[in-house]
Coordinates of C-alpha atoms and ligand atoms in Angstrom, one line a residue:
X678 CA -1.8 -1.0 -7.7
X679 CA 0.3 1.9 -6.7
X680 CA 0.0 1.4 -3.3
X681 CA 3.4 1.0 -2.2
X682 CA 3.4 -2.7 -1.0
X683 CA -0.2 -2.2 0.7
X684 CA 1.6 0.6 2.7
X685 CA -0.6 3.4 1.3
X686 CA -0.9 6.5 3.6
X687 CA -2.3 4.4 6.4
X688 CA 0.1 5.3 8.8
X689 CA -0.9 9.5 8.4
X690 CA -4.9 7.8 8.3
X691 CA -4.6 6.5 11.6
X692 CA -3.0 9.6 13.3
X693 CA -6.0 11.7 12.0
X694 CA -8.1 12.2 15.0
X695 CA -10.5 14.8 13.6
X696 CA -12.1 11.6 11.9
X697 CA -12.9 8.1 12.7
X698 CA -12.3 6.9 8.6
X699 CA -8.8 6.2 7.3
X700 CA -8.5 8.1 3.7
X701 CA -10.7 6.9 0.8
X702 CA -7.5 5.0 -0.6
X703 CA -7.0 3.3 2.4
X704 CA -10.5 2.1 3.0
X705 CA -9.4 -0.4 -0.1
X706 CA -5.8 -1.1 1.3
X707 CA -6.8 -1.8 4.5
X708 CA -8.6 -5.0 3.5
X709 CA -5.6 -6.7 2.4
X710 CA -4.7 -6.3 6.3
X711 CA -8.2 -8.4 6.9
X712 CA -10.0 -5.5 8.2
X713 CA -12.9 -3.6 6.7
X714 CA -14.2 0.0 7.8
X715 CA -17.4 0.3 8.7
X716 CA -20.1 2.3 10.6
X717 CA -23.2 1.6 12.9
X718 CA -26.1 1.3 10.4
X719 CA -28.7 1.5 13.4
X720 CA -27.0 4.9 14.7
X721 CA -26.6 6.7 10.6
X722 CA -30.2 9.2 10.9
X723 CA -29.7 10.1 14.2
X724 CA -25.7 10.7 13.7
X725 CA -26.4 12.9 10.5
X726 CA -29.5 14.6 12.7
X727 CA -26.9 15.7 14.8
X728 CA -24.9 16.9 12.4
X729 CA -22.1 14.1 13.3
X730 CA -20.2 11.7 11.3
X731 CA -21.3 8.4 11.0
X732 CA -20.1 6.2 13.8
X733 CA -17.0 4.4 12.0
X734 CA -15.1 1.6 13.5
X735 CA -13.4 -1.3 12.3
X736 CA -14.1 -5.1 11.5
X737 CA -11.0 -7.2 11.9
X738 CA -11.3 -10.7 10.4
X739 CA -8.4 -13.2 11.3
X740 CA -6.7 -15.5 8.9
X741 CA -6.8 -18.7 10.7
X742 CA -6.2 -21.7 8.2
X743 CA -8.5 -24.4 9.0
X744 CA -9.9 -22.7 11.8
X745 CA -8.3 -24.1 14.4
X746 CA -6.7 -21.8 17.5
X747 CA -5.6 -23.5 20.9
X748 CA -6.8 -22.8 24.3
X749 CA -4.2 -20.3 25.1
X750 CA -5.1 -18.4 22.0
X751 CA -8.9 -18.3 22.9
X752 CA -8.3 -16.8 26.0
X753 CA -6.8 -14.2 24.2
X754 CA -8.7 -13.9 21.7
X755 CA -11.6 -13.3 24.5
X756 CA -9.6 -10.7 26.2
X757 CA -8.7 -8.9 22.8
X758 CA -12.4 -9.2 22.0
X759 CA -13.3 -7.8 25.3
X760 CA -10.7 -4.6 25.3
X761 CA -11.2 -3.4 21.8
X762 CA -14.0 -4.5 19.6
X763 CA -18.3 -5.1 20.9
X764 CA -17.7 -8.4 23.0
X765 CA -18.9 -10.5 20.5
X766 CA -16.7 -13.3 18.7
X767 CA -18.3 -13.9 16.0
X768 CA -17.5 -17.5 14.0
X769 CA -17.6 -16.8 10.2
X770 CA -19.1 -18.9 7.0
X771 CA -15.1 -19.4 6.4
X772 CA -14.2 -20.9 9.8
X773 CA -12.0 -17.5 11.3
X774 CA -13.1 -14.8 13.7
X775 CA -14.2 -11.6 12.8
X776 CA -14.5 -8.4 15.8
X777 CA -16.9 -5.7 15.2
X778 CA -16.5 -2.2 16.1
X779 CA -12.9 -1.8 17.0
X780 CA -12.1 2.5 16.8
X781 CA -9.6 3.5 15.1
X782 CA -7.4 4.3 17.8
X783 CA -7.9 0.6 18.7
X784 CA -6.9 -1.1 15.6
X785 CA -3.1 -0.9 16.3
X786 CA -3.3 -2.6 19.9
X787 CA -5.6 -4.8 18.7
X788 CA -3.4 -6.0 16.0
X789 CA -0.8 -6.0 18.2
X790 CA -2.2 -8.2 21.1
X791 CA -3.3 -10.7 18.3
X792 CA 0.3 -10.7 17.3
X793 CA 1.0 -11.5 20.6
X794 CA -0.6 -14.7 20.9
X795 CA 0.7 -15.4 16.6
X796 CA -2.3 -14.6 15.1
X797 CA -2.7 -12.8 12.2
X798 CA -5.3 -11.2 10.2
X799 CA -3.1 -10.7 6.7
X800 CA -4.7 -11.3 3.6
X801 CA -8.1 -12.1 5.0
X802 CA -9.9 -9.5 3.1
X803 CA -8.9 -7.9 -0.1
X804 CA -8.3 -9.6 -3.4
X805 CA -5.7 -12.2 -2.6
X806 CA -5.7 -16.0 -1.7
X807 CA -8.5 -16.0 1.6
X808 CA -8.7 -17.7 4.4
X809 CA -8.4 -21.6 3.6
X810 CA -11.2 -23.6 4.8
X811 CA -10.8 -27.4 5.5
X812 CA -13.1 -30.1 7.2
X813 CA -13.4 -29.1 10.6
X814 CA -14.3 -32.8 12.5
X815 CA -11.0 -34.7 13.4
X816 CA -13.8 -37.9 14.1
X817 CA -13.8 -38.3 10.5
X818 CA -10.7 -39.4 9.1
X819 CA -7.4 -40.0 10.4
X820 CA -5.9 -38.1 7.7
X821 CA -7.5 -35.0 8.8
X822 CA -4.3 -33.5 10.2
X823 CA -2.2 -34.3 7.4
X824 CA -4.6 -33.1 5.2
X825 CA -5.2 -29.5 7.6
X826 CA -1.5 -29.2 7.3
X827 CA -1.8 -28.4 3.0
X828 CA -4.7 -25.6 4.6
X829 CA -2.0 -24.0 6.1
X830 CA 0.7 -24.8 3.2
X831 CA -1.6 -23.3 0.8
X832 CA -2.5 -20.1 3.0
X833 CA 1.2 -19.8 3.2
X834 CA 1.8 -19.8 -0.3
X835 CA -0.9 -17.4 -1.0
X836 CA 0.3 -14.8 1.8
X837 CA 2.0 -11.5 -0.3
X838 CA 5.6 -10.5 0.4
X839 CA 4.6 -6.8 1.4
X840 CA 6.1 -6.4 4.5
X841 CA 3.8 -3.6 4.9
X842 CA 1.6 -5.5 7.9
X843 CA 4.3 -5.7 10.1
X844 CA 6.0 -2.0 9.5
X845 CA 2.4 -0.1 10.2
X846 CA 1.0 -2.7 12.6
X847 CA 3.8 -3.9 14.5
X848 CA 6.5 -1.4 14.5
X849 CA 9.0 -3.3 12.3
X850 CA 11.9 -1.3 11.4
X851 CA 10.5 0.0 7.8
X852 CA 12.8 -1.3 4.3
X853 CA 13.9 2.2 3.5
X854 CA 16.1 1.1 0.9
X855 CA 14.0 0.7 -2.6
X856 CA 16.3 -2.2 -3.3
X857 CA 15.9 -3.8 -0.6
X858 CA 12.2 -3.5 -0.5
X859 CA 12.2 -4.1 -4.1
X860 CA 14.4 -7.4 -3.2
X861 CA 12.5 -8.9 -0.1
X862 CA 8.8 -7.7 -1.6
X863 CA 9.1 -9.0 -5.2
X864 CA 6.1 -11.3 -4.9
X865 CA 6.2 -13.9 -8.2
X866 CA 2.6 -14.8 -7.2
X867 CA 1.0 -11.1 -6.9
X868 CA 3.5 -9.6 -9.0
X869 CA 2.6 -5.9 -8.6
X870 CA -1.1 -6.2 -9.3
X871 CA -2.4 -8.6 -7.2
X872 CA -5.7 -10.8 -8.4
X873 CA -8.6 -9.2 -10.1
X874 CA -10.7 -10.6 -7.2
X875 CA -11.0 -12.6 -3.8
X876 CA -10.0 -16.1 -4.1
X877 CA -11.0 -19.1 -2.2
X878 CA -9.6 -21.9 -1.3
X879 CA -11.8 -25.0 0.2
X880 CA -10.5 -28.5 1.3
X881 CA -12.9 -31.6 2.0
X882 CA -12.4 -34.8 3.0
X883 CA -15.4 -37.2 2.0
X884 CA -17.9 -38.2 3.1
X885 CA -18.2 -34.4 4.7
X886 CA -18.7 -31.6 2.8
X887 CA -18.8 -29.3 6.0
X888 CA -17.0 -26.8 4.0
X889 CA -19.3 -26.5 1.1
X890 CA -16.6 -26.7 -1.2
X891 CA -18.1 -26.4 -4.7
X892 CA -18.9 -22.8 -3.4
X893 CA -15.1 -22.0 -3.7
X894 CA -13.0 -20.6 -6.5
X895 CA -10.7 -23.8 -5.9
X896 CA -11.8 -27.0 -4.0
X897 CA -9.9 -29.8 -3.6
X898 CA -11.8 -32.9 -2.4
X899 CA -9.6 -35.7 -0.6
X900 CA -8.9 -39.0 -2.3
X901 CA -8.0 -41.7 0.6
X902 CA -7.1 -45.0 -0.8
X903 CA -6.1 -47.9 1.5
X904 CA -6.4 -45.4 4.5
X905 CA -3.6 -43.9 2.7
X906 CA -4.6 -39.9 0.6
X907 CA -3.0 -40.1 -2.2
X908 CA -4.3 -36.4 -3.8
X909 CA -6.8 -34.4 -4.8
X910 CA -10.0 -34.0 -7.3
X911 CA -9.9 -30.5 -8.0
X912 CA -12.9 -28.0 -8.8
X913 CA -12.7 -25.0 -10.2
X914 CA -15.0 -21.7 -10.2
X915 CA -17.4 -21.7 -7.5
X916 CA -18.8 -18.9 -6.6
X917 CA -22.0 -17.3 -4.9
X918 CA -22.0 -14.2 -5.2
X919 CA -24.6 -12.2 -7.6
X920 CA -26.4 -8.6 -8.1
X921 CA -30.1 -8.2 -8.1
X922 CA -31.3 -7.3 -11.8
X923 CA -27.8 -8.2 -13.0
X924 CA -28.0 -11.3 -15.2
X925 CA -24.8 -11.0 -16.0
X926 CA -23.9 -12.1 -12.6
X927 CA -24.6 -15.7 -11.2
X928 CA -24.2 -18.8 -8.1
X929 CA -21.9 -21.3 -9.8
X930 CA -20.7 -24.2 -8.2
X931 CA -17.1 -25.5 -8.9
X932 CA -16.8 -27.5 -12.3
X933 CA -14.6 -30.9 -12.0
X934 CA -11.1 -30.4 -13.6
X935 CA -9.5 -33.5 -12.8
X936 CA -7.3 -35.6 -9.9
X937 CA -4.0 -34.5 -9.0
X938 CA -1.6 -36.7 -7.0
X939 CA 0.5 -36.2 -4.2
X940 CA 1.6 -33.1 -2.7
X941 CA 4.1 -31.4 -4.7
X942 CA 1.8 -31.4 -7.5
X943 CA -1.2 -30.6 -5.6
X944 CA 0.1 -27.1 -4.8
X945 CA 1.5 -26.5 -8.0
X946 CA -1.7 -26.5 -9.4
X947 CA -3.1 -24.7 -6.8
X948 CA -0.8 -22.2 -7.3
X949 CA -1.3 -22.1 -11.1
X950 CA -5.1 -21.8 -11.2
X951 CA -4.5 -18.6 -9.3
X952 CA -2.0 -17.2 -11.9
X953 CA -4.4 -18.2 -14.2
X954 CA -6.8 -16.0 -12.5
X955 CA -4.0 -13.7 -11.6
X956 CA -3.6 -13.3 -16.2
X957 CA -7.0 -13.9 -17.5
X958 CA -9.6 -12.5 -14.5
X959 CA -11.4 -9.6 -15.6
X960 CA -10.2 -6.5 -14.2
X961 CA -12.0 -3.7 -15.5
X962 CA -15.5 -4.6 -13.9
X963 CA -15.4 -6.4 -10.7
X964 CA -18.9 -7.8 -11.0
X965 CA -17.3 -10.1 -13.3
X966 CA -13.8 -10.9 -12.0
X967 CA -14.0 -14.1 -9.9
X968 CA -12.5 -17.3 -11.1
X969 CA -16.4 -18.5 -12.1
X970 CA -16.4 -16.2 -14.7
X971 CA -12.7 -16.1 -16.0
X972 CA -13.7 -20.2 -16.4
X973 CA -16.7 -19.7 -18.5
X974 CA -15.1 -17.6 -20.4
X975 CA -12.3 -19.5 -21.3
X976 CA -14.6 -22.4 -21.7
X977 CA -13.4 -25.6 -18.9
X978 CA -11.5 -27.6 -21.8
X979 CA -9.3 -24.5 -22.7
X980 CA -8.6 -23.9 -18.8
X981 CA -7.7 -27.3 -17.9
X982 CA -5.7 -26.9 -20.8
X983 CA -3.7 -23.8 -19.7
X984 CA -3.4 -25.3 -16.2
X985 CA -1.4 -28.3 -17.4
X986 CA 0.9 -26.4 -19.5
X987 CA 1.5 -24.3 -16.6
X988 CA 2.4 -27.2 -14.4
X989 CA 4.0 -29.4 -16.6
X990 CA 2.0 -32.5 -16.2
X991 CA -1.3 -33.7 -16.9
X992 CA -4.5 -33.8 -14.5
X993 CA -5.8 -37.4 -14.4
X994 CA -9.7 -38.2 -14.4
X995 CA -11.7 -37.1 -11.1
X996 CA -11.9 -40.5 -8.8
X997 CA -15.3 -40.9 -7.5
X998 CA -15.9 -40.0 -4.0
X999 CA -19.1 -39.6 -2.3
X1000 CA -20.4 -36.1 0.2
X1001 CA -23.5 -37.5 2.7
X1002 CA -23.0 -34.7 5.1
X1003 CA -22.5 -30.7 5.1
X1004 CA -23.9 -29.9 8.9
X1005 CA -21.9 -30.0 11.9
X1006 CA -22.1 -33.5 14.3
X1007 CA -23.2 -32.0 17.7
X1008 CA -22.4 -33.0 21.2
X1009 CA -19.6 -35.5 22.2
X1010 CA -17.4 -37.6 19.6
X1011 CA -14.1 -39.5 20.0
X1012 CA -11.3 -39.2 16.8
X1013 CA -9.6 -42.1 16.0
X1014 CA -6.2 -41.1 18.2
X1015 CA -9.1 -41.9 21.2
X1016 CA -9.3 -38.1 22.2
X1017 CA -12.7 -36.3 22.5
X1018 CA -14.1 -33.6 20.8
X1019 CA -17.7 -31.6 22.1
X1020 CA -19.3 -29.7 18.9
X1021 CA -20.8 -26.7 20.6
X1022 CA -24.1 -25.1 19.0
X1023 CA -23.3 -21.0 18.5
X1024 CA -26.7 -19.7 16.6
X1025 CA -25.3 -17.7 13.9
X1026 CA -21.7 -18.0 14.8
X1027 CA -22.3 -15.3 17.9
X1028 CA -20.0 -16.3 20.9
X1029 CA -21.9 -14.1 23.3
X1030 CA -23.8 -14.0 27.1
X1031 CA -27.3 -13.3 26.7
X1032 CA -30.0 -14.3 28.2
X1033 CA -30.7 -17.9 26.7
X1034 CA -26.8 -19.0 27.6
X1035 CA -23.2 -17.7 29.0
X1036 CA -21.6 -19.1 26.2
X1037 CA -18.7 -16.6 25.9
X1038 CA -18.1 -17.2 30.0
X1039 CA -18.4 -20.8 29.4
X1040 CA -16.0 -20.8 26.7
X1041 CA -13.6 -18.7 28.5
X1042 CA -14.1 -21.2 31.4
X1043 CA -13.3 -24.2 28.8
X1044 CA -10.3 -23.0 27.3
X1045 CA -8.5 -21.6 30.8
X1046 CA -8.3 -25.4 31.7
X1047 CA -5.4 -25.8 28.9
X1048 CA -7.0 -29.2 27.7
X1049 CA -8.7 -27.9 24.8
X1050 CA -8.1 -27.0 21.4
X1051 CA -10.5 -24.8 19.8
X1052 CA -11.8 -25.4 16.2
X1053 CA -14.4 -23.6 14.0
X1054 CA -16.4 -24.9 11.7
X1055 CA -18.0 -23.6 8.4
X1056 CA -21.7 -23.9 9.6
X1057 CA -20.3 -20.9 12.2
X1058 CA -19.8 -23.6 15.3
X1059 CA -17.3 -24.5 17.9
X1060 CA -15.3 -27.7 18.4
X1061 CA -13.8 -27.8 21.5
X1062 CA -11.4 -30.7 20.3
X1063 CA -8.2 -32.9 21.5
X1064 CA -9.8 -33.6 25.1
X1065 CA -7.4 -36.4 26.6
X1066 CA -10.1 -39.5 28.1
X1067 CA -9.3 -38.3 31.4
X1068 CA -9.9 -34.5 31.0
X1069 CA -13.3 -35.3 29.5
X1070 CA -15.6 -35.4 33.0
X1071 CA -13.7 -31.3 33.5
X1072 CA -15.1 -30.1 30.7
X1073 CA -18.1 -31.8 30.5
X1074 CA -19.3 -30.5 34.0
X1075 CA -18.4 -26.9 32.8
X1076 CA -20.5 -27.7 30.0
X1077 CA -22.7 -29.0 31.7
X1078 CA -22.5 -26.3 34.5
X1079 CA -23.2 -23.6 32.3
X1080 CA -26.3 -25.3 29.9
X1081 CA -24.2 -25.7 27.2
X1082 CA -25.2 -29.3 26.7
X1083 CA -28.5 -28.4 27.0
X1084 CA -28.8 -25.5 24.6
X1085 CA -26.8 -27.9 22.6
X1086 CA -29.0 -30.7 22.6
X1087 CA -32.4 -28.8 23.1
X1088 CA -31.9 -26.6 19.8
X1089 CA -34.4 -27.7 16.9
X1090 CA -32.9 -29.7 13.3
X1091 CA -33.6 -26.6 11.2
X1092 CA -32.3 -24.3 13.7
X1093 CA -28.9 -26.1 14.3
X1094 CA -28.4 -26.7 10.6
X1095 CA -29.0 -22.9 9.6
X1096 CA -27.0 -20.4 8.3
X1097 CA -27.2 -16.7 8.4
X1098 CA -24.7 -14.1 7.5
X1099 CA -23.8 -10.4 9.1
X1100 CA -25.7 -8.2 7.6
X1101 CA -26.9 -5.2 10.0
X1102 CA -25.9 -3.5 11.8
X1103 CA -22.7 -3.0 10.5
X1104 CA -22.5 -4.9 6.7
X1105 CA -22.1 -1.6 4.5
X1106 CA -24.2 -3.6 1.7
X1107 CA -27.0 -5.2 3.8
X1108 CA -30.5 -4.8 2.5
X1109 CA -32.0 -6.8 4.8
X1110 CA -31.7 -8.0 8.1
X1111 CA -29.9 -11.5 8.7
X1112 CA -28.5 -13.2 11.7
X1113 CA -30.4 -10.6 14.2
X1114 CA -33.8 -12.0 12.3
X1115 CA -33.5 -15.5 11.2
X1116 CA -33.5 -17.2 14.8
X1117 CA -36.6 -15.6 15.6
X1118 CA -38.0 -16.4 11.8
X1119 CA -37.1 -19.8 12.8
X1120 CA -39.2 -19.6 16.1
X1121 CA -41.9 -19.0 14.0
X1122 CA -41.1 -21.8 11.3
X1123 CA -40.6 -24.4 14.4
X1124 CA -44.7 -25.1 15.0
X1125 CA -45.2 -24.7 11.8
X1126 CA -42.6 -27.8 11.1
X1127 CA -44.0 -29.3 14.2
X1128 CA -47.9 -29.6 12.6
X1129 CA -46.5 -31.1 10.1
X1130 CA -44.3 -33.2 11.9
X1131 CA -41.0 -32.3 10.4
X1132 CA -39.5 -31.1 13.8
X1133 CA -36.5 -33.8 13.4
X1134 CA -36.0 -33.1 9.8
X1135 CA -32.2 -31.2 9.1
X1136 CA -34.3 -29.0 6.3
X1137 CA -31.1 -26.8 5.5
X1138 CA -31.9 -22.9 5.6
X1139 CA -29.9 -19.8 4.8
X1140 CA -30.4 -16.3 5.1
X1141 CA -28.4 -13.5 3.9
X1142 CA -29.3 -9.9 3.8
X1143 CA -28.5 -9.5 0.0
X1144 CA -27.7 -11.4 -2.8
X1145 CA -23.7 -11.3 -2.2
X1146 CA -24.0 -15.0 -0.5
X1147 CA -22.3 -14.7 2.5
X1148 CA -24.3 -17.2 4.3
X1149 CA -24.3 -19.2 1.2
X1150 CA -28.2 -19.7 0.8
X1151 CA -28.1 -20.5 -2.9
X1152 CA -26.5 -23.8 -2.2
X1153 CA -29.4 -24.3 0.7
X1154 CA -32.5 -26.2 0.6
X1155 CA -34.1 -23.0 1.6
X1156 CA -32.4 -20.1 0.9
X1157 CA -33.5 -16.3 1.8
X1158 CA -31.9 -13.6 0.2
X1159 CA -32.7 -10.1 1.3
X1160 CA -34.2 -7.8 -0.9
X1161 CA -35.4 -4.7 1.0
X1162 CA -35.8 -4.3 4.8
X1163 CA -38.0 -6.7 5.6
X1164 CA -38.2 -8.7 2.4
X1165 CA -36.8 -11.6 0.9
X1166 CA -36.9 -13.6 -2.5
X1167 CA -37.5 -17.2 -1.3
X1168 CA -35.4 -20.0 -3.0
X1169 CA -36.1 -23.6 -2.9
X1170 CA -34.5 -27.0 -4.4
X1171 CA -30.8 -26.7 -3.0
X1172 CA -29.8 -30.7 -2.1
X1173 CA -28.4 -31.6 1.4
X1174 CA -24.9 -32.3 0.5
X1175 CA -23.5 -29.4 -1.8
X1176 CA -23.6 -30.3 -5.4
X1177 CA -27.1 -28.5 -6.3
X1178 CA -28.5 -25.0 -6.3
X1179 CA -31.5 -23.5 -5.6
X1180 CA -33.7 -21.2 -7.7
X1181 CA -35.8 -18.3 -6.9
X1182 CA -39.6 -19.9 -5.7
X1183 CA -40.9 -16.1 -4.8
X1184 CA -40.0 -12.9 -5.0
X1185 CA -39.5 -9.8 -2.3
X1186 CA -42.1 -11.4 0.3
X1187 CA -42.5 -10.3 3.7
X1188 CA -42.7 -12.8 6.9
X1189 CA -46.3 -13.3 6.6
X1190 CA -46.1 -14.1 3.3
X1191 CA -42.9 -16.5 3.6
X1192 CA -45.0 -18.0 6.8
X1193 CA -47.7 -18.6 5.2
X1194 CA -45.2 -20.2 1.6
X1195 CA -43.7 -22.8 4.2
X1196 CA -46.9 -23.6 6.0
X1197 CA -48.3 -24.7 2.4
X1198 CA -44.7 -26.1 1.2
X1199 CA -44.4 -28.1 4.4
X1200 CA -47.9 -29.6 3.8
X1201 CA -47.1 -31.0 0.8
X1202 CA -43.5 -32.4 1.6
X1203 CA -45.0 -34.4 4.6
X1204 CA -48.1 -35.7 2.7
X1205 CA -46.1 -36.3 -0.5
X1206 CA -42.5 -37.2 0.0
X1207 CA -40.9 -40.4 -1.0
X1208 CA -39.2 -42.8 1.6
X1209 CA -35.9 -41.0 3.0
X1210 CA -36.5 -38.0 0.4
X1211 CA -34.9 -34.2 1.4
X1212 CA -36.9 -31.4 1.6
X1213 CA -34.7 -30.1 -1.7
X1214 CA -35.6 -33.1 -3.4
X1215 CA -38.5 -32.9 -3.3
X1216 CA -38.8 -29.6 -4.3
X1217 CA -37.3 -30.0 -7.5
X1218 CA -39.4 -33.9 -8.0
X1219 CA -42.4 -31.7 -7.7
X1220 CA -41.2 -29.2 -10.4
X1221 CA -41.9 -26.2 -7.4
X1222 CA -38.7 -24.9 -9.3
X1223 CA -36.8 -25.7 -12.4
X1224 CA -33.3 -26.4 -12.0
Ligands
LIG2511 FE1 -18.9 -12.1 2.0 C1 -18.7 -8.6 1.0 C2 -19.2 -10.8 5.6 C3 -18.6 -15.2 3.5 C4 -19.5 -13.7 -1.0 N1 -18.9 -10.7 3.2 C5 -18.8 -9.7 2.3 C6 -18.5 -8.2 3.7 C7 -17.2 -7.7 3.7 C8 -19.4 -7.0 3.0 C9 -18.4 -5.8 2.6 O1 -17.6 -6.0 1.5 O2 -18.6 -4.8 3.1 C10 -19.8 -8.6 4.9 C11 -18.7 -8.2 6.4 C12 -20.2 -8.4 6.9 C13 -19.9 -7.5 8.4 O3 -20.3 -6.9 8.8 O4 -19.0 -8.3 9.1 C14 -19.0 -10.0 4.4 N2 -18.6 -12.7 4.5 C15 -19.1 -12.5 5.3 C16 -19.5 -13.7 6.6 C17 -18.6 -13.0 7.9 C18 -20.4 -14.1 6.8 C19 -20.6 -14.8 8.0 O5 -21.9 -14.2 8.7 O6 -20.3 -15.4 8.3 C20 -18.4 -14.1 5.9 C21 -16.5 -14.1 6.1 C22 -16.0 -15.4 5.8 C23 -14.5 -15.0 5.8 O7 -14.2 -15.2 7.3 O8 -13.2 -15.0 5.3 C24 -18.5 -14.3 4.3 N3 -19.2 -13.9 1.8 C25 -18.6 -15.5 1.8 C26 -19.1 -16.0 1.4 C27 -19.4 -18.0 1.7 C28 -17.9 -18.5 1.7 O9 -16.6 -17.8 1.4 O10 -18.2 -19.7 1.9 C29 -19.4 -16.2 0.4 C30 -20.5 -16.3 -1.1 C31 -19.0 -17.5 -1.7 C32 -18.3 -16.3 -2.6 O11 -17.2 -15.9 -2.4 O12 -18.7 -16.2 -3.9 C33 -19.2 -14.4 0.0 N4 -18.8 -11.2 0.7 C34 -19.3 -12.1 -0.7 C35 -19.3 -11.0 -1.8 C36 -19.8 -11.4 -3.1 C37 -18.7 -11.7 -3.8 C38 -18.9 -11.9 -5.5 O13 -18.4 -12.3 -6.3 O14 -19.6 -11.0 -6.1 C39 -18.9 -9.9 -1.2 C40 -18.8 -8.5 -2.0 C41 -17.7 -8.5 -2.4 O15 -17.2 -8.7 -2.6 O16 -18.3 -7.6 -3.2 C42 -18.6 -9.9 0.3
LIG2512 FE1 -23.5 -8.3 3.9 FE2 -24.7 -9.2 2.0 FE3 -22.9 -10.7 2.7 FE4 -25.1 -10.6 4.0 S1 -25.0 -11.6 2.0 S2 -22.7 -10.0 5.0 S3 -25.8 -8.8 3.9 S4 -22.6 -8.6 2.4

């Protein structure tokens, strides 16, 4: 990439006050710095009618391995969101934070402000190793911290060596001497070409699969024996993006490569999976360039052989493991060290104050106590963690006073396990609404569930505004995939643990048709399901879809 170490002409683009946009080449470059140029799609027509350019702004995504920040950092985030963006703190499906609506003149101050609280956005987007996600719930395992540290190490290992970010956004002294630049920025992993496409790594700690490990280019499944982490099963080639009408594209779950023992070998294997994708991935068609296509082209055996050759060791047979859950465990729980944590329900990951609940103000009050850490989950929720027994009452009082406990307790089972992607008004690829619509659709679905006695059934329901799959709809029991404004493909038959993709059941249907279909489906399910059978399993057994 002729980007001058990800610098391009960004400095010039930023100084151009005639437009809210950056130059075309820089639009691809800024992704490597963790941001996208967007425009307010609700206002396109109005702006065009007035002969104004579209209302351009930037979405900035943080690199936050394992989704962790301190209370102090959260206070900083809150203030930065208020000063520079729409104010909504958006938790993503990869357990980090996005801010939207940042005007061009605010981008640099935003990144600088994040830097003062030791947060950055390097590689949060772009054709590199993305935010590394890790099981969020500290309760589940005494080895959580150890595994969490892997997320950070893998993230560090996947950072580009370019100093462009520091020069452009943080005003660090430029490396003017070409030789010095070559020396410092020599990048054995990305060389001068980066990856053919984005690359995603997730780490799961069984029995919880809250990270949806098989939806990632590379999934690591922690294997614990006698309370000790001995290594990881590796699953490669997951990825959910597809394009309507292009049969060459498809969602795919990761395939098991084998087991790798110990930290050194694990990090080596992760690195070499990335180098295989760098060297063999399709660089001529971006639609067919993710690792899943590379792997299907090479075949799993050849891929494993190549990996073993590059690693210099053999992978062992995968170790047995089970997943029992993907949803978050809301409310109060105690972890293995006796510390408390509280999982807050955040509808569609949007931390904001609305007519129902002052979530954003409440979270700020909690953060200001300095007695809580923040952990974001891949289900777009928030865990207030590491709370000492002596501080629990104080935190609980804030949560009660602001109605957060009632908000979390009273939300229905389907609503609490639902996921929606951003879609309108910022996502340039959206064909239909998602996060602005799913909550109201669920309000209409809830009485139907109640009518069939299913109101406590945790059926996973996920919606995206297009087939790219950002809300992982293909791995849900019920998936809605946007096809056009107000219309969705209805997918059925995923399982609850993330081992099975669903299939399309109905195409391009609108809200009345969705509600009618679900009414009929729930009626059949409540009448014919076997004991303990989930809706997804029922859909497969009844052959509503062929998996
Ligand atoms: Fe995504 C592109 C939002 C998780 C698959 N995704 C986008 C863009 C940047 C649109 C664009 O290219 O212009 C969206 C920005 C919307 C906005 O206004 O904020 C966007 N993706 C999101 C987020 C914010 C959805 C959310 O509501 O949480 C998630 C941010 C994750 C993060 O923090 O890094 C998000 N995206 C995912 C996931 C889920 C996951 O990773 O677990 C997927 C499916 C898994 C996968 O990667 O296959 C996903 N996003 C895509 C794709 C399809 C990629 C492909 O292989 O075809 C695109 C389009 C693309 O890359 O060309 C995309
Ligand atoms: Fe945008 Fe499509 Fe991703 Fe939703 S699934 S955020 S509409 S790219």
